PDB file of C-alpha atoms in Angstrom:
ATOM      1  CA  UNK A  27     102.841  68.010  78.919  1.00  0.00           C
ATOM      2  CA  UNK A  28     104.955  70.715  77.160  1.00  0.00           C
ATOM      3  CA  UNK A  29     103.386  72.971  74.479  1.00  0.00           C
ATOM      4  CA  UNK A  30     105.686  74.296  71.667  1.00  0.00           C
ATOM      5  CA  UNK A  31     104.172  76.950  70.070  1.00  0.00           C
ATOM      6  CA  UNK A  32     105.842  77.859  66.365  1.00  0.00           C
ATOM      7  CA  UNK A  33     105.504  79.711  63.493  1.00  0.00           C
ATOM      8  CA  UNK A  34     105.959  83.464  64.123  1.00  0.00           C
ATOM      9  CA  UNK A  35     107.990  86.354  63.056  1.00  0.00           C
ATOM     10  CA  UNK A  36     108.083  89.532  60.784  1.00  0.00           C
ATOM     11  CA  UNK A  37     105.528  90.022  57.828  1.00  0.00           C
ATOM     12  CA  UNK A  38     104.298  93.146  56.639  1.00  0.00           C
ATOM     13  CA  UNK A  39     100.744  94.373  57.318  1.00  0.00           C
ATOM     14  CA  UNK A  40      97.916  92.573  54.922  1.00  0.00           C
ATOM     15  CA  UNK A  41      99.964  89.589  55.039  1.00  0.00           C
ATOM     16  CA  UNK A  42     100.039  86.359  56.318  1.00  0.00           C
ATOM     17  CA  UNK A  43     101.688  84.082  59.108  1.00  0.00           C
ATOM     18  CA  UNK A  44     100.650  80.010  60.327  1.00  0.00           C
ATOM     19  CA  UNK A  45     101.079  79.282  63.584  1.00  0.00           C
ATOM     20  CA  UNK A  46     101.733  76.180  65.128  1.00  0.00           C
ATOM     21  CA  UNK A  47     101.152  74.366  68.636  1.00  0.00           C
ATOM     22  CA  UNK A  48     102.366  70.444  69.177  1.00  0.00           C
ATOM     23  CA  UNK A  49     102.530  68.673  72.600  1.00  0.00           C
ATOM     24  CA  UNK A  50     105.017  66.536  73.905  1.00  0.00           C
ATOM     25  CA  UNK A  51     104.380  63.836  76.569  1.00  0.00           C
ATOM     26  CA  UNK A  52     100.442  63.934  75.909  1.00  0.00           C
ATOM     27  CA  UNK A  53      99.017  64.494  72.650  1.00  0.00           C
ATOM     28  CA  UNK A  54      96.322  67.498  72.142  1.00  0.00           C
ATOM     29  CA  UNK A  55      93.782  65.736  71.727  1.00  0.00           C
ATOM     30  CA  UNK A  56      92.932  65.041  74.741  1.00  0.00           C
ATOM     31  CA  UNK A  57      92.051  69.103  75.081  1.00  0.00           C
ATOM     32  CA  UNK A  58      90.091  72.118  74.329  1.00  0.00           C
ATOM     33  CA  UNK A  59      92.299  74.275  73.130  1.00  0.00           C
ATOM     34  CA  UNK A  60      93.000  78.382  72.743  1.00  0.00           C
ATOM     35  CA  UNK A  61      95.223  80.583  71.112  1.00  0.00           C
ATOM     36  CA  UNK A  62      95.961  83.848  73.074  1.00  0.00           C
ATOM     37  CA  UNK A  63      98.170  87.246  72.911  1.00  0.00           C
ATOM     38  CA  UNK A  64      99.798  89.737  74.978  1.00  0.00           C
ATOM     39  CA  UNK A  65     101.350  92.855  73.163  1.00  0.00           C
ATOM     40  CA  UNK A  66     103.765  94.913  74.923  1.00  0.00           C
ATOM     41  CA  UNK A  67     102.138  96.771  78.038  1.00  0.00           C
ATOM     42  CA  UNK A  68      98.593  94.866  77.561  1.00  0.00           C
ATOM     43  CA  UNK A  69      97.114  91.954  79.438  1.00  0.00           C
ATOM     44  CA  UNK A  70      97.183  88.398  77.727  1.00  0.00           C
ATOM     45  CA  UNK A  71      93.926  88.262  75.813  1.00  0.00           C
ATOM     46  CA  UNK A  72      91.943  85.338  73.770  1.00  0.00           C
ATOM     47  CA  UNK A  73      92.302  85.149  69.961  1.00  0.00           C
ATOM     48  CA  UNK A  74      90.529  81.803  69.111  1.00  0.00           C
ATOM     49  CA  UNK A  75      89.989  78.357  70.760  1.00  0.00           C
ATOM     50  CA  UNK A  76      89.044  75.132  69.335  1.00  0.00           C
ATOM     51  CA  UNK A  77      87.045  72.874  70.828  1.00  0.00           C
ATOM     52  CA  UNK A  78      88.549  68.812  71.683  1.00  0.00           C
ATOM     53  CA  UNK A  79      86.341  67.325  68.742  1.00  0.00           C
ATOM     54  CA  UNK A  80      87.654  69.614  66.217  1.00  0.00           C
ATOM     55  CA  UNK A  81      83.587  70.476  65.528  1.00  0.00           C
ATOM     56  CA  UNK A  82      83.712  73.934  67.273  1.00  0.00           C
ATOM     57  CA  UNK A  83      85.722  77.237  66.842  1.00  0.00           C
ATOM     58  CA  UNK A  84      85.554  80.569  68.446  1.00  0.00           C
ATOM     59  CA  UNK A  85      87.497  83.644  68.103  1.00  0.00           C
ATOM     60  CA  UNK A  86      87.751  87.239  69.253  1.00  0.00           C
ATOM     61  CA  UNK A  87      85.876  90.084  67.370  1.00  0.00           C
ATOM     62  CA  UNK A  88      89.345  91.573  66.226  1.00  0.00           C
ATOM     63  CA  UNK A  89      90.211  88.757  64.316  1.00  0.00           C
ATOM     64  CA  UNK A  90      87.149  87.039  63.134  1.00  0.00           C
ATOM     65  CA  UNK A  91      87.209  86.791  58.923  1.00  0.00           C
ATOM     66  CA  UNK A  92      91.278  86.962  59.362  1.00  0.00           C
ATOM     67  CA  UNK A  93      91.945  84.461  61.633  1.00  0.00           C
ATOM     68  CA  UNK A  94      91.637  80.667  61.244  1.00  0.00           C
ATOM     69  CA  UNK A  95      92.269  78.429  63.824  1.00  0.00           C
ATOM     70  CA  UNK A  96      92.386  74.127  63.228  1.00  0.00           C
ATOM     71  CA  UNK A  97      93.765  70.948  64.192  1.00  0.00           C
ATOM     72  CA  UNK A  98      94.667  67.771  63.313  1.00  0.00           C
ATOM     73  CA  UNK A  99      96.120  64.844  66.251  1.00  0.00           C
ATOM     74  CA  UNK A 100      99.337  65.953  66.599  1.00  0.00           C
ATOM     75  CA  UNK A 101      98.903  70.019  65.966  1.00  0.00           C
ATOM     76  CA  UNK A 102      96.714  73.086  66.655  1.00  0.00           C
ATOM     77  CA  UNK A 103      97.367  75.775  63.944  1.00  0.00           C
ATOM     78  CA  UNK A 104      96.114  79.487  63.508  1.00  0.00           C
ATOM     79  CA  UNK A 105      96.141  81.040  60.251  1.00  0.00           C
ATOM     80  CA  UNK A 106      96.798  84.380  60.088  1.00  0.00           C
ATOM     81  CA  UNK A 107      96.266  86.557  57.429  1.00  0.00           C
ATOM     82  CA  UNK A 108      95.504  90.009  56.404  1.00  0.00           C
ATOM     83  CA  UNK A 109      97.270  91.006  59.202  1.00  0.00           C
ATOM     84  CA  UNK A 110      97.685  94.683  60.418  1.00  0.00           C
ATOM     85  CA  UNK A 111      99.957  96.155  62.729  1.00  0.00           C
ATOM     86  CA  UNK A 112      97.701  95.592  66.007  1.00  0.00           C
ATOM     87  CA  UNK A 113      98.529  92.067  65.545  1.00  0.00           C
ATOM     88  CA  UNK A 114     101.864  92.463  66.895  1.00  0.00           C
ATOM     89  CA  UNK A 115     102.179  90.348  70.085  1.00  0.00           C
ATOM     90  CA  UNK A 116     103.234  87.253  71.426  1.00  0.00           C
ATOM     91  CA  UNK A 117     101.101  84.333  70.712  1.00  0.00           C
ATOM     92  CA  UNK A 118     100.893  81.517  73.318  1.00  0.00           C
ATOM     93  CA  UNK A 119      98.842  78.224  72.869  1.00  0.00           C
ATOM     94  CA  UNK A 120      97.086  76.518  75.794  1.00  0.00           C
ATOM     95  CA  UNK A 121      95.113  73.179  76.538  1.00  0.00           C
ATOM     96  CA  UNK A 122      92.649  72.988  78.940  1.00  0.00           C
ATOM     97  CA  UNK A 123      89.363  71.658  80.364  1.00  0.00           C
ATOM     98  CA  UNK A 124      87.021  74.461  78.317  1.00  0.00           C
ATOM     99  CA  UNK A 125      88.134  77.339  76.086  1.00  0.00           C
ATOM    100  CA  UNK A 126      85.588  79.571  77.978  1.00  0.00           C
ATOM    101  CA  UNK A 127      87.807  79.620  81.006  1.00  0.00           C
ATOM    102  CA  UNK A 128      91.067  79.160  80.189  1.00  0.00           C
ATOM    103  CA  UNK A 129      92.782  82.120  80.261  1.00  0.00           C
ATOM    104  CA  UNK A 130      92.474  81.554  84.004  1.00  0.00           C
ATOM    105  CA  UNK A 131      92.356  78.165  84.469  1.00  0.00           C
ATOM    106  CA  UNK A 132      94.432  76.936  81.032  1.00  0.00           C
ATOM    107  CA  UNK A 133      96.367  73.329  82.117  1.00  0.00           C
ATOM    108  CA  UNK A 134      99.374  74.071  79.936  1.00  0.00           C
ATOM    109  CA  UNK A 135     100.651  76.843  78.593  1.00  0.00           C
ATOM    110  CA  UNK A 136     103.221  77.269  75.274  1.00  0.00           C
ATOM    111  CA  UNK A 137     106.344  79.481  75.644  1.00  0.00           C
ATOM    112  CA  UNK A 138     105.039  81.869  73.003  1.00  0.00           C
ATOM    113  CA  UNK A 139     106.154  82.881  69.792  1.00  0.00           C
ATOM    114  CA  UNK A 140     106.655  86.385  68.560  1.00  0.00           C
ATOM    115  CA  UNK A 141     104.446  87.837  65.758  1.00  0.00           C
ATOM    116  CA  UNK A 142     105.660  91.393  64.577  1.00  0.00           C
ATOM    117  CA  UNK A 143     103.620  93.657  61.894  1.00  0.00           C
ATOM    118  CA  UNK A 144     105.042  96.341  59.818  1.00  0.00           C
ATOM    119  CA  UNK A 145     102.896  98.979  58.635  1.00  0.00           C
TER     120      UNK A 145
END
């Protein structure tokens, strides 16, 4: 299973950017599923996860009211908006067993994509 993450690039703070995650070889569905960052010089760190069923979301304390994350059979998205320059990272999907552990212990892991906020 490969993990193509999608969506990012250069927006100014307060506005808005939709990320995308799609599967090839296995569709997500089969997984929990968790958006995560890393910004220059920090550790990779969980933004929001989604469980299998669609029926449960969690997200970090930074971006909870901004963030938005959903999916559909083919797709996981995260909706980003009011965004602020602390955002600025690289966003990488993953699929895994439980969103609770996988940071460490993710099955798949996107390629990232780059999210950049001006002030």
């Amino acid at each position: 299973v490969q993990l193509q993450a999608s969506g990012g690039g250069l927006v100014q703070a307060g506005g808005s950017l939709r990320l995308s995650c799609a599967a090839s070889g296995r569709t997500v569905s089969s997984y929990d599923m968790g958006w995560f960052r890393q910004a220059p010089g920090k550790e990779r760190e969980f933004v929001a996860g989604i469980s299998k069923s669609g029926g449960s979301t969690y997200y970090a304390d930074s971006v909870k009211g901004r963030f938005t994350v959903s999916r559909d059979n083919a797709k996981v998205y995260l909706q980003m908006n009011s965004l602020k320059p602390e955002d600025t990272a690289v966003y990488y999907c993953a699929a895994g067993a439980a969103i609770a552990t996988m940071k460490n212990s993710a099955y798949y892991w996107g390629q990232g994509t780059l999210v950049t906020v001006s002030s």
